[in-house]
Each structure stands twice: as C-alpha cells, then as structure tokens.
Amino acid sequence: MILRNISILNYKNISETQLELSPKINCFIGSNGEGKTNFLDAIFFLSFCKSSGNHIDSQLIRHEEPFFVLEADYISDEGNQEAIYCGLKRGVKKTIRRNKKAYKRLSEHIGLIPLILISPNDTSLIEGGSEERRKLIDVVISQYDHTYIKALTSYNKALQQRNALLKSENEPDETLMELLEMEMGKQGEIIYNKRKDFIDILTPIFQHIYKQIATNGESASLKYTSHCQRGNLFDVIRRDRAKDRIMGYSLHGIHRDDLEMLLNEYSMKREGSQGQNKTFVIALKLAQFEFLKHRNKYGNSNTLSNETPILLLDDIFDKLDSQRVEQIIKLVGSDSFGQIFITDTNREHLNRILQNTSNDYKLFYVENGKITIKEEYHV
C-alpha cells in the first residue's frame, strides 16, 4: 500500500498541511517537539482509527479548535485507489469513511492499510508490563485476521463480566459464572493458538534481523508463555474460582499471556543495555513488517489483504552505536521495504540513508507544526 497524498487539519500541533508523498522514502527533519512525530501519528490514525500514544481522541484536536480532519489517498499493490477520511468534532463520535462510505464498525477498517511503527516508546515492550507485549502481538495479528479481533472482543467482554461478579458483595450466580468461564475458555483457546502460530513463525525472522543489526554474536530470542499451556483453559480458570473471588479479579486466562524477551538466554529487562534494548525492539518490529509483507507465504489463509505494509521510523537512531546505525541504514536503504517514513533530528543520518538508496525520495522540514518540502529525487 502506498500513501500518495495526505491532508491534515487541526491534528495535535499541525494546523493545516497538504503533502504529495514519495512512493518510496519520505524523510522529515526538525528539532524535538516541532511536529514530526505528530505527522507520523496522523498516518497511524488513518490505519488504526486511533492514535499510537493517546487513546483519548478529543485530546488529539489542536488547542482551541473544534475538530480535526485527516484525509488521504492510497493506492494498493494491485493499483486500486482508496480514499480514507477520519474526522472528529468535540463531543461527537469520530467518523471513518472509506471511499465516502462510513463503516458500521471501526474494526472493519483494521488491516486495510497495514502499517508498522517503530518509535522510542517501543522500549516499554522490554521495560513495561506484559500488557504492552500482548498489545504488540494483538496489533499485528489483527491486521490480517478479523476472526482474531472477534475472539479477542468476546473474550474481553466475558472477562469484564466475570470480574464484575467476582467483585460483587453478593455471592455470584454459579450458572452465569460457569457460562462466562466457558466463553473465556473457548475464545481464549482460539486466541492462544493464533498467538502461538504467529510467534513460532516470527521468532526465526526476528533472530535473523537481530543478527544483521548487532553483528557481534549476540543471541536474541522470544518465548511465549500462557496459562493455556497448563491444559484446557476452561478447567484452568474454573478450578481457581475461589481464589479469584478473594482477589476480586481473574488470575488466569489469556489476558495474562506474556512474551519473554531474551538475550543470550537471559531476560532483556535485567541484562540489556540501552543500545541492546533498542536493537531488540527495532529488530522485532522489522520482523513484524517482514511477516506482514509475506504473510501468505507463512500459511495465513485468513489474510485480509496482500498489501505491503507502510513503515514508520520515528527517531530510531538515538542511543545506538555507529555500527548498529550503519546496519540499520543498509537495511532501510535497500529495496526490501515498500513506502517508508523516517523522522530524525540529525540530518547526517538521513543523508546516509538517501545516499545508500537508488529509490525515489522526498525530504521535508518540520517547524512548529508546519511541514515544507526541501528536496526530492526521482528515479
């Protein structure tokens, strides 16, 4: 999928901009806080119907303005045109339209424009709790398998209802409790199997990319853990109901799944340096890109589309040594990717990427929410 042009009105600190974009590499340079990340976030919103960092939609509207509007024209790998509109007024539900037709459910839009974002916030995958790592898995699988979204929605609904019963002062209705546990067990097993299949395929791709970037013999790996590995999930959930009642929430289920991140067989959280942590998450996100790009090859019959993902790289070179920066530049400058958006405060990094590629590119300057083109090159 290629983003051909974009129009932004009142999104965060961007008051108004209209850009024609390169089908290959688009670079954005500017100081911190000028709007580079906000521009990438607008592209993210067009794919996922939400911001990458702020889930309160009204806070995305520029200060003192009543609404924001995002409009973009895409062209698919097969040459089909897609016009996407995202709009939000204060106090009114957001509207997402595809080719002038509004969606009944926003989940129907997910996967139409596959996208991978790599940003400084990704270190929370290592430093943060298991919820961050489950979200990482969910975001990728949801872009190619809508049955996964449905199962996850059903599971979370049953989980919320069960937790409400567990917290109630009165003794919960046993029949209702068992029905909810059965639903959690049924949907949880579906989710677990899809997560496991995904991680099994992703891990060797990730390890290959990590070795390309690190080049020093470090061995990185992933390990998926789940209560489903203890046996039938319904039985696992049901047998600890009394303990759950004491705690007031569900102790077992796929909402407790985790993805262990290991370096030389030790936890990244305890052992990794800043540079190693950043290398790890960059390699992990690039592996997700590779997976989505070639998902049919990996046996995903439920694939929603065969589109090449858009890749967003937000200030990824900070805290990396020169050798790792060089390897990433070689990767990004190659023909392995489709359309790429890169932000940086350092013109030197961007120059080296552009010198390393024979592809089309455009270079933009960002200052106080205003974006202007500085130079472009066409093959």
mmCIF file of C-alpha atoms in Angstrom:
data_model
loop_
_atom_site.group_PDB
_atom_site.id
_atom_site.type_symbol
_atom_site.label_atom_id
_atom_site.label_comp_id
_atom_site.label_asym_id
_atom_site.label_seq_id
_atom_site.Cartn_x
_atom_site.Cartn_y
_atom_site.Cartn_z
ATOM 1 C CA MET A 1 0.000 0.000 0.000
ATOM 2 C CA ILE A 2 1.258 3.468 -0.915
ATOM 3 C CA LEU A 3 0.127 6.732 0.696
ATOM 4 C CA ARG A 4 0.041 9.136 -2.248
ATOM 5 C CA ASN A 5 -1.098 12.324 -0.521
ATOM 6 C CA ILE A 6 -2.391 13.463 2.843
ATOM 7 C CA SER A 7 -4.351 16.426 4.176
ATOM 8 C CA ILE A 8 -4.211 17.267 7.893
ATOM 9 C CA LEU A 9 -6.333 19.870 9.653
ATOM 10 C CA ASN A 10 -6.074 20.661 13.401
ATOM 11 C CA TYR A 11 -4.357 17.407 14.393
ATOM 12 C CA LYS A 12 -2.245 17.955 17.521
ATOM 13 C CA ASN A 13 0.116 20.883 16.725
ATOM 14 C CA ILE A 14 -0.393 20.633 12.946
ATOM 15 C CA SER A 15 -2.862 23.351 11.976
ATOM 16 C CA GLU A 16 -3.033 22.597 8.266
ATOM 17 C CA THR A 17 -0.886 20.772 5.747
ATOM 18 C CA GLN A 18 -1.282 19.070 2.397
ATOM 19 C CA LEU A 19 1.532 16.894 1.087
ATOM 20 C CA GLU A 20 2.263 14.859 -2.013
ATOM 21 C CA LEU A 21 4.473 11.971 -0.927
ATOM 22 C CA SER A 22 7.160 9.783 -2.434
ATOM 23 C CA PRO A 23 6.108 6.172 -3.064
ATOM 24 C CA LYS A 24 9.428 5.053 -1.520
ATOM 25 C CA ILE A 25 11.269 7.156 1.099
ATOM 26 C CA ASN A 26 9.944 10.228 2.903
ATOM 27 C CA CYS A 27 12.276 11.913 5.400
ATOM 28 C CA PHE A 28 11.241 14.519 7.980
ATOM 29 C CA ILE A 29 13.854 16.566 9.798
ATOM 30 C CA GLY A 30 13.376 19.041 12.624
ATOM 31 C CA SER A 31 14.073 19.685 16.297
ATOM 32 C CA ASN A 32 12.228 17.830 19.048
ATOM 33 C CA GLY A 33 8.666 18.977 19.661
ATOM 34 C CA GLU A 34 8.144 20.546 16.233
ATOM 35 C CA GLY A 35 5.576 18.016 14.936
ATOM 36 C CA LYS A 36 7.482 15.184 13.223
ATOM 37 C CA THR A 37 6.015 12.513 15.484
ATOM 38 C CA ASN A 38 2.549 14.106 15.236
ATOM 39 C CA PHE A 39 2.697 13.761 11.454
ATOM 40 C CA LEU A 40 3.531 10.053 11.722
ATOM 41 C CA ASP A 41 0.760 9.668 14.289
ATOM 42 C CA ALA A 42 -1.748 11.060 11.785
ATOM 43 C CA ILE A 43 -0.695 8.329 9.338
ATOM 44 C CA PHE A 44 -1.039 5.774 12.145
ATOM 45 C CA PHE A 45 -4.567 7.057 12.893
ATOM 46 C CA LEU A 46 -5.568 6.544 9.268
ATOM 47 C CA SER A 47 -4.675 2.846 9.603
ATOM 48 C CA PHE A 48 -5.937 2.058 13.125
ATOM 49 C CA CYS A 49 -8.651 4.698 13.771
ATOM 50 C CA LYS A 50 -6.753 5.792 16.881
ATOM 51 C CA SER A 51 -3.528 7.457 17.958
ATOM 52 C CA SER A 52 -0.441 5.388 18.710
ATOM 53 C CA GLY A 53 0.114 7.097 22.049
ATOM 54 C CA ASN A 54 -3.079 8.831 23.227
ATOM 55 C CA HIS A 55 -6.359 6.909 23.282
ATOM 56 C CA ILE A 56 -8.424 9.971 24.291
ATOM 57 C CA ASP A 57 -9.457 11.144 20.836
ATOM 58 C CA SER A 58 -10.581 14.609 21.921
ATOM 59 C CA GLN A 59 -7.038 15.402 23.086
ATOM 60 C CA LEU A 60 -5.799 14.958 19.516
ATOM 61 C CA ILE A 61 -7.686 18.071 18.389
ATOM 62 C CA ARG A 62 -5.469 21.155 18.170
ATOM 63 C CA HIS A 63 -5.876 23.522 21.115
ATOM 64 C CA GLU A 64 -8.819 25.905 20.844
ATOM 65 C CA GLU A 65 -10.109 24.210 17.665
ATOM 66 C CA PRO A 66 -13.487 22.413 17.449
ATOM 67 C CA PHE A 67 -12.460 19.450 15.265
ATOM 68 C CA PHE A 68 -9.744 17.649 13.340
ATOM 69 C CA VAL A 69 -9.856 16.087 9.873
ATOM 70 C CA LEU A 70 -7.467 13.635 8.205
ATOM 71 C CA GLU A 71 -7.865 12.770 4.529
ATOM 72 C CA ALA A 72 -5.588 10.569 2.456
ATOM 73 C CA ASP A 73 -5.431 8.863 -0.918
ATOM 74 C CA TYR A 74 -3.772 5.457 -1.158
ATOM 75 C CA ILE A 75 -3.022 3.107 -3.999
ATOM 76 C CA SER A 76 -2.886 -0.633 -3.393
ATOM 77 C CA ASP A 77 -0.207 -3.006 -4.629
ATOM 78 C CA GLU A 78 -2.666 -4.019 -7.369
ATOM 79 C CA GLY A 79 -3.337 -0.410 -8.408
ATOM 80 C CA ASN A 80 -6.696 0.115 -6.679
ATOM 81 C CA GLN A 81 -7.351 3.557 -5.219
ATOM 82 C CA GLU A 82 -8.551 4.059 -1.658
ATOM 83 C CA ALA A 83 -9.731 7.387 -0.216
ATOM 84 C CA ILE A 84 -9.834 7.465 3.597
ATOM 85 C CA TYR A 85 -11.471 10.174 5.727
ATOM 86 C CA CYS A 86 -11.136 10.481 9.514
ATOM 87 C CA GLY A 87 -12.954 13.273 11.325
ATOM 88 C CA LEU A 88 -13.732 14.161 14.925
ATOM 89 C CA LYS A 89 -15.706 17.035 16.479
ATOM 90 C CA ARG A 90 -15.558 17.711 20.196
ATOM 91 C CA GLY A 91 -18.367 15.842 21.946
ATOM 92 C CA VAL A 92 -19.266 13.861 18.803
ATOM 93 C CA LYS A 93 -18.339 10.301 17.836
ATOM 94 C CA LYS A 94 -15.489 10.079 15.309
ATOM 95 C CA THR A 95 -16.264 9.253 11.688
ATOM 96 C CA ILE A 96 -14.171 6.997 9.446
ATOM 97 C CA ARG A 97 -15.086 6.694 5.765
ATOM 98 C CA ARG A 98 -13.627 4.544 3.014
ATOM 99 C CA ASN A 99 -14.320 5.863 -0.466
ATOM 100 C CA LYS A 100 -17.033 8.144 1.008
ATOM 101 C CA LYS A 101 -18.806 5.250 2.761
ATOM 102 C CA ALA A 102 -18.836 5.200 6.567
ATOM 103 C CA TYR A 103 -18.013 1.990 8.421
ATOM 104 C CA LYS A 104 -20.644 0.341 10.613
ATOM 105 C CA ARG A 105 -17.859 -0.945 12.878
ATOM 106 C CA LEU A 106 -14.398 0.604 13.007
ATOM 107 C CA SER A 107 -12.853 -2.862 13.362
ATOM 108 C CA GLU A 108 -13.786 -3.449 9.698
ATOM 109 C CA HIS A 109 -11.132 -0.899 8.720
ATOM 110 C CA ILE A 110 -8.250 -2.576 10.574
ATOM 111 C CA GLY A 111 -5.988 -4.388 8.119
ATOM 112 C CA LEU A 112 -6.969 -2.428 5.021
ATOM 113 C CA ILE A 113 -3.800 -0.317 5.336
ATOM 114 C CA PRO A 114 -1.209 -2.496 7.119
ATOM 115 C CA LEU A 115 1.383 -0.468 8.992
ATOM 116 C CA ILE A 116 4.327 -0.928 11.340
ATOM 117 C CA LEU A 117 5.526 1.909 13.595
ATOM 118 C CA ILE A 118 8.938 1.906 15.271
ATOM 119 C CA SER A 119 9.367 4.640 17.893
ATOM 120 C CA PRO A 120 11.319 5.481 21.079
ATOM 121 C CA ASN A 121 8.298 4.355 23.103
ATOM 122 C CA ASP A 122 8.913 0.772 21.977
ATOM 123 C CA THR A 123 11.406 0.276 24.812
ATOM 124 C CA SER A 124 8.296 -0.119 27.020
ATOM 125 C CA LEU A 125 7.973 -3.553 25.419
ATOM 126 C CA ILE A 126 11.015 -4.551 27.474
ATOM 127 C CA GLU A 127 10.715 -2.243 30.468
ATOM 128 C CA GLY A 128 6.921 -2.340 30.844
ATOM 129 C CA GLY A 129 4.415 -4.977 31.906
ATOM 130 C CA SER A 130 3.001 -7.916 29.975
ATOM 131 C CA GLU A 131 0.074 -5.823 28.691
ATOM 132 C CA GLU A 132 2.474 -3.937 26.386
ATOM 133 C CA ARG A 133 3.786 -7.184 24.897
ATOM 134 C CA ARG A 134 0.300 -8.642 24.389
ATOM 135 C CA LYS A 135 -0.699 -5.429 22.627
ATOM 136 C CA LEU A 136 2.307 -5.862 20.309
ATOM 137 C CA ILE A 137 1.038 -9.304 19.288
ATOM 138 C CA ASP A 138 -2.589 -8.201 19.007
ATOM 139 C CA VAL A 139 -1.803 -5.241 16.739
ATOM 140 C CA VAL A 140 -0.053 -7.443 14.167
ATOM 141 C CA ILE A 141 -2.478 -10.388 14.132
ATOM 142 C CA SER A 142 -5.487 -8.040 13.960
ATOM 143 C CA GLN A 143 -4.141 -6.605 10.704
ATOM 144 C CA TYR A 144 -4.535 -9.887 8.841
ATOM 145 C CA ASP A 145 -7.138 -11.930 10.762
ATOM 146 C CA HIS A 146 -10.534 -10.499 11.706
ATOM 147 C CA THR A 147 -11.575 -13.731 13.429
ATOM 148 C CA TYR A 148 -8.865 -12.893 15.958
ATOM 149 C CA ILE A 149 -10.419 -9.476 16.630
ATOM 150 C CA LYS A 150 -13.833 -11.095 17.168
ATOM 151 C CA ALA A 151 -12.421 -13.718 19.540
ATOM 152 C CA LEU A 152 -10.491 -11.073 21.499
ATOM 153 C CA THR A 153 -13.576 -8.854 21.784
ATOM 154 C CA SER A 154 -15.726 -11.756 23.005
ATOM 155 C CA TYR A 155 -13.089 -12.881 25.492
ATOM 156 C CA ASN A 156 -12.623 -9.402 26.956
ATOM 157 C CA LYS A 157 -16.379 -8.934 27.321
ATOM 158 C CA ALA A 158 -16.698 -12.222 29.234
ATOM 159 C CA LEU A 159 -13.643 -11.333 31.350
ATOM 160 C CA GLN A 160 -15.112 -7.961 32.340
ATOM 161 C CA GLN A 161 -18.423 -9.570 33.295
ATOM 162 C CA ARG A 162 -16.696 -12.296 35.326
ATOM 163 C CA ASN A 163 -14.547 -9.729 37.142
ATOM 164 C CA ALA A 164 -17.677 -7.733 37.982
ATOM 165 C CA LEU A 165 -19.235 -10.859 39.530
ATOM 166 C CA LEU A 166 -16.049 -11.615 41.456
ATOM 167 C CA LYS A 167 -16.070 -8.104 42.970
ATOM 168 C CA SER A 168 -19.768 -8.132 43.894
ATOM 169 C CA GLU A 169 -20.766 -8.240 47.564
ATOM 170 C CA ASN A 170 -23.368 -10.948 46.931
ATOM 171 C CA GLU A 171 -22.401 -14.493 46.054
ATOM 172 C CA PRO A 172 -22.209 -14.739 42.239
ATOM 173 C CA ASP A 173 -24.726 -16.816 40.319
ATOM 174 C CA GLU A 174 -22.901 -20.105 39.692
ATOM 175 C CA THR A 175 -24.606 -20.819 36.362
ATOM 176 C CA LEU A 176 -23.768 -17.398 34.968
ATOM 177 C CA MET A 177 -20.214 -17.681 36.271
ATOM 178 C CA GLU A 178 -19.731 -21.012 34.523
ATOM 179 C CA LEU A 179 -21.147 -19.667 31.244
ATOM 180 C CA LEU A 180 -18.667 -16.798 31.350
ATOM 181 C CA GLU A 181 -15.801 -19.167 32.133
ATOM 182 C CA MET A 182 -16.818 -21.403 29.233
ATOM 183 C CA GLU A 183 -16.795 -18.394 26.897
ATOM 184 C CA MET A 184 -13.385 -17.320 28.176
ATOM 185 C CA GLY A 185 -12.096 -20.859 27.697
ATOM 186 C CA LYS A 186 -13.497 -21.179 24.172
ATOM 187 C CA GLN A 187 -12.343 -17.787 22.874
ATOM 188 C CA GLY A 188 -9.096 -17.964 24.844
ATOM 189 C CA GLU A 189 -8.060 -21.212 23.158
ATOM 190 C CA ILE A 190 -8.663 -19.611 19.735
ATOM 191 C CA ILE A 191 -6.573 -16.590 20.698
ATOM 192 C CA TYR A 192 -3.792 -18.719 22.178
ATOM 193 C CA ASN A 193 -3.433 -20.869 19.069
ATOM 194 C CA LYS A 194 -3.260 -17.833 16.783
ATOM 195 C CA ARG A 195 -0.721 -16.125 19.049
ATOM 196 C CA LYS A 196 1.391 -19.272 19.268
ATOM 197 C CA ASP A 197 1.402 -19.774 15.486
ATOM 198 C CA PHE A 198 2.388 -16.151 14.980
ATOM 199 C CA ILE A 199 5.274 -16.248 17.491
ATOM 200 C CA ASP A 200 6.546 -19.572 16.133
ATOM 201 C CA ILE A 201 6.856 -18.031 12.660
ATOM 202 C CA LEU A 202 8.061 -14.607 13.833
ATOM 203 C CA THR A 203 10.917 -15.803 16.064
ATOM 204 C CA PRO A 204 13.384 -17.025 13.387
ATOM 205 C CA ILE A 205 12.652 -13.939 11.237
ATOM 206 C CA PHE A 206 13.385 -11.733 14.241
ATOM 207 C CA GLN A 207 16.585 -13.615 15.107
ATOM 208 C CA HIS A 208 17.892 -13.233 11.548
ATOM 209 C CA ILE A 209 17.270 -9.468 11.524
ATOM 210 C CA TYR A 210 18.761 -9.022 15.001
ATOM 211 C CA LYS A 211 21.987 -10.715 13.902
ATOM 212 C CA GLN A 212 22.146 -8.442 10.852
ATOM 213 C CA ILE A 213 21.987 -5.345 13.052
ATOM 214 C CA ALA A 214 24.079 -6.498 16.032
ATOM 215 C CA THR A 215 26.826 -8.370 14.045
ATOM 216 C CA ASN A 216 28.630 -9.325 17.262
ATOM 217 C CA GLY A 217 27.364 -12.816 18.000
ATOM 218 C CA GLU A 218 24.602 -11.824 20.434
ATOM 219 C CA SER A 219 21.789 -14.358 20.519
ATOM 220 C CA ALA A 220 18.278 -12.913 20.867
ATOM 221 C CA SER A 221 15.122 -14.996 21.285
ATOM 222 C CA LEU A 222 11.417 -14.887 22.161
ATOM 223 C CA LYS A 223 9.406 -17.195 24.425
ATOM 224 C CA TYR A 224 5.608 -17.125 24.558
ATOM 225 C CA THR A 225 4.021 -18.108 27.890
ATOM 226 C CA SER A 226 0.320 -18.715 28.532
ATOM 227 C CA HIS A 227 -1.994 -20.386 31.030
ATOM 228 C CA CYS A 228 -3.278 -22.391 28.048
ATOM 229 C CA GLN A 229 -0.030 -24.348 28.299
ATOM 230 C CA ARG A 230 -1.272 -25.802 31.620
ATOM 231 C CA GLY A 231 -4.160 -27.647 30.000
ATOM 232 C CA ASN A 232 -7.756 -26.930 28.988
ATOM 233 C CA LEU A 233 -8.246 -23.220 29.647
ATOM 234 C CA PHE A 234 -11.822 -23.577 30.931
ATOM 235 C CA ASP A 235 -10.598 -26.029 33.595
ATOM 236 C CA VAL A 236 -7.639 -23.781 34.483
ATOM 237 C CA ILE A 237 -9.939 -20.786 35.000
ATOM 238 C CA ARG A 238 -12.694 -22.660 36.838
ATOM 239 C CA ARG A 239 -10.540 -24.505 39.389
ATOM 240 C CA ASP A 240 -9.236 -21.240 40.930
ATOM 241 C CA ARG A 241 -12.599 -19.533 41.164
ATOM 242 C CA ALA A 242 -12.485 -19.400 44.982
ATOM 243 C CA LYS A 243 -9.084 -17.704 44.937
ATOM 244 C CA ASP A 244 -10.297 -15.291 42.230
ATOM 245 C CA ARG A 245 -13.285 -14.438 44.436
ATOM 246 C CA ILE A 246 -10.940 -13.486 47.276
ATOM 247 C CA MET A 247 -8.761 -11.360 44.980
ATOM 248 C CA GLY A 248 -11.693 -9.780 43.146
ATOM 249 C CA TYR A 249 -10.394 -10.456 39.632
ATOM 250 C CA SER A 250 -9.471 -13.301 37.253
ATOM 251 C CA LEU A 251 -5.990 -14.642 37.907
ATOM 252 C CA HIS A 252 -5.879 -16.982 34.934
ATOM 253 C CA GLY A 253 -6.548 -16.624 31.234
ATOM 254 C CA ILE A 254 -5.006 -15.330 28.029
ATOM 255 C CA HIS A 255 -5.195 -11.781 29.452
ATOM 256 C CA ARG A 256 -2.138 -12.860 31.478
ATOM 257 C CA ASP A 257 -0.117 -14.138 28.486
ATOM 258 C CA ASP A 258 3.407 -12.813 28.102
ATOM 259 C CA LEU A 259 6.225 -12.704 25.583
ATOM 260 C CA GLU A 260 9.599 -13.212 27.234
ATOM 261 C CA MET A 261 12.404 -11.293 25.527
ATOM 262 C CA LEU A 262 15.797 -12.920 25.962
ATOM 263 C CA LEU A 263 19.393 -12.014 25.121
ATOM 264 C CA ASN A 264 21.900 -14.864 25.361
ATOM 265 C CA GLU A 265 19.138 -16.761 27.245
ATOM 266 C CA TYR A 266 18.814 -14.039 29.925
ATOM 267 C CA SER A 267 15.987 -11.544 30.370
ATOM 268 C CA MET A 268 16.469 -8.353 28.339
ATOM 269 C CA LYS A 269 14.822 -6.419 31.168
ATOM 270 C CA ARG A 270 17.680 -7.336 33.537
ATOM 271 C CA GLU A 271 20.618 -7.740 31.167
ATOM 272 C CA GLY A 272 20.191 -5.449 28.142
ATOM 273 C CA SER A 273 21.986 -2.124 27.692
ATOM 274 C CA GLN A 274 20.113 0.830 26.177
ATOM 275 C CA GLY A 275 21.635 0.058 22.772
ATOM 276 C CA GLN A 276 20.826 -3.648 23.012
ATOM 277 C CA ASN A 277 17.250 -2.926 24.112
ATOM 278 C CA LYS A 278 16.740 -0.571 21.190
ATOM 279 C CA THR A 279 18.308 -3.043 18.753
ATOM 280 C CA PHE A 280 15.983 -5.734 20.110
ATOM 281 C CA VAL A 281 12.759 -3.780 19.602
ATOM 282 C CA ILE A 282 13.810 -2.439 16.184
ATOM 283 C CA ALA A 283 14.599 -5.979 15.005
ATOM 284 C CA LEU A 284 11.285 -7.181 16.449
ATOM 285 C CA LYS A 285 9.285 -4.514 14.618
ATOM 286 C CA LEU A 286 11.155 -5.088 11.336
ATOM 287 C CA ALA A 287 10.398 -8.808 11.729
ATOM 288 C CA GLN A 288 6.716 -7.941 12.053
ATOM 289 C CA PHE A 289 6.985 -5.957 8.838
ATOM 290 C CA GLU A 290 8.582 -8.940 7.099
ATOM 291 C CA PHE A 291 5.852 -11.228 8.448
ATOM 292 C CA LEU A 292 3.021 -8.994 7.232
ATOM 293 C CA LYS A 293 4.658 -8.448 3.863
ATOM 294 C CA HIS A 294 4.947 -12.200 3.230
ATOM 295 C CA ARG A 295 2.081 -13.487 5.380
ATOM 296 C CA ASN A 296 0.632 -15.685 2.621
ATOM 297 C CA LYS A 297 3.986 -17.458 2.372
ATOM 298 C CA TYR A 298 3.689 -18.324 6.064
ATOM 299 C CA GLY A 299 0.351 -20.047 5.600
ATOM 300 C CA ASN A 300 -2.134 -17.392 6.736
ATOM 301 C CA SER A 301 -5.285 -18.362 4.851
ATOM 302 C CA ASN A 302 -7.332 -15.748 6.749
ATOM 303 C CA THR A 303 -5.282 -12.899 5.301
ATOM 304 C CA LEU A 304 -7.417 -9.779 4.786
ATOM 305 C CA SER A 305 -5.220 -8.370 2.052
ATOM 306 C CA ASN A 306 -1.865 -8.912 0.406
ATOM 307 C CA GLU A 307 -0.715 -5.334 0.824
ATOM 308 C CA THR A 308 2.864 -4.376 1.606
ATOM 309 C CA PRO A 309 2.812 -2.530 4.958
ATOM 310 C CA ILE A 310 3.773 1.114 5.314
ATOM 311 C CA LEU A 311 6.806 1.508 7.608
ATOM 312 C CA LEU A 312 7.099 4.447 10.040
ATOM 313 C CA LEU A 313 10.507 5.016 11.670
ATOM 314 C CA ASP A 314 10.362 7.693 14.363
ATOM 315 C CA ASP A 315 13.762 8.835 15.687
ATOM 316 C CA ILE A 316 15.160 5.292 15.791
ATOM 317 C CA PHE A 317 18.912 6.031 15.779
ATOM 318 C CA ASP A 318 19.279 7.587 19.239
ATOM 319 C CA LYS A 319 21.321 5.530 21.771
ATOM 320 C CA LEU A 320 22.723 3.212 19.083
ATOM 321 C CA ASP A 321 26.431 2.844 18.374
ATOM 322 C CA SER A 322 27.742 3.715 14.909
ATOM 323 C CA GLN A 323 27.983 0.072 13.816
ATOM 324 C CA ARG A 324 24.324 -0.653 14.571
ATOM 325 C CA VAL A 325 23.243 2.613 12.945
ATOM 326 C CA GLU A 326 25.181 1.600 9.832
ATOM 327 C CA GLN A 327 23.478 -1.801 9.633
ATOM 328 C CA ILE A 328 20.011 -0.272 10.035
ATOM 329 C CA ILE A 329 20.798 2.301 7.341
ATOM 330 C CA LYS A 330 21.774 -0.519 4.976
ATOM 331 C CA LEU A 331 18.534 -2.353 5.730
ATOM 332 C CA VAL A 332 16.290 0.701 5.354
ATOM 333 C CA GLY A 333 18.036 1.895 2.205
ATOM 334 C CA SER A 334 17.578 -1.455 0.466
ATOM 335 C CA ASP A 335 14.674 -2.478 -1.765
ATOM 336 C CA SER A 336 13.269 -4.817 0.912
ATOM 337 C CA PHE A 337 10.625 -2.354 2.054
ATOM 338 C CA GLY A 338 7.752 -0.532 0.411
ATOM 339 C CA GLN A 339 6.950 3.034 1.394
ATOM 340 C CA ILE A 340 8.934 4.378 4.352
ATOM 341 C CA PHE A 341 8.526 7.474 6.542
ATOM 342 C CA ILE A 342 11.576 8.447 8.645
ATOM 343 C CA THR A 343 11.965 11.230 11.200
ATOM 344 C CA ASP A 344 15.206 12.413 12.782
ATOM 345 C CA THR A 345 16.775 15.491 14.327
ATOM 346 C CA ASN A 346 20.102 14.564 12.707
ATOM 347 C CA ARG A 347 20.434 15.428 9.008
ATOM 348 C CA GLU A 348 23.545 13.229 8.814
ATOM 349 C CA HIS A 349 21.556 10.023 9.446
ATOM 350 C CA LEU A 350 19.019 10.915 6.776
ATOM 351 C CA ASN A 351 21.719 11.854 4.278
ATOM 352 C CA ARG A 352 23.405 8.492 4.737
ATOM 353 C CA ILE A 353 20.108 6.675 4.142
ATOM 354 C CA LEU A 354 19.420 8.688 0.998
ATOM 355 C CA GLN A 355 22.967 8.151 -0.282
ATOM 356 C CA ASN A 356 22.566 4.418 0.301
ATOM 357 C CA THR A 357 19.428 4.095 -1.822
ATOM 358 C CA SER A 358 18.637 4.299 -5.509
ATOM 359 C CA ASN A 359 14.933 4.832 -4.788
ATOM 360 C CA ASP A 360 12.746 7.919 -5.099
ATOM 361 C CA TYR A 361 12.741 10.128 -2.014
ATOM 362 C CA LYS A 362 11.449 13.394 -0.621
ATOM 363 C CA LEU A 363 12.961 15.364 2.241
ATOM 364 C CA PHE A 364 10.716 17.607 4.362
ATOM 365 C CA TYR A 365 11.485 20.140 7.084
ATOM 366 C CA VAL A 366 9.194 20.405 10.126
ATOM 367 C CA GLU A 367 8.988 23.506 12.321
ATOM 368 C CA ASN A 368 6.197 24.476 14.732
ATOM 369 C CA GLY A 369 3.721 22.149 13.045
ATOM 370 C CA LYS A 370 4.469 23.435 9.549
ATOM 371 C CA ILE A 371 5.863 20.974 7.007
ATOM 372 C CA THR A 372 7.703 22.130 3.886
ATOM 373 C CA ILE A 373 9.500 20.139 1.206
ATOM 374 C CA LYS A 374 13.257 20.745 0.939
ATOM 375 C CA GLU A 375 14.381 18.379 -1.795
ATOM 376 C CA GLU A 376 13.282 15.393 -3.836
ATOM 377 C CA TYR A 377 14.741 12.811 -6.164
ATOM 378 C CA HIS A 378 13.023 10.685 -8.796
ATOM 379 C CA VAL A 379 14.490 7.638 -10.493
#
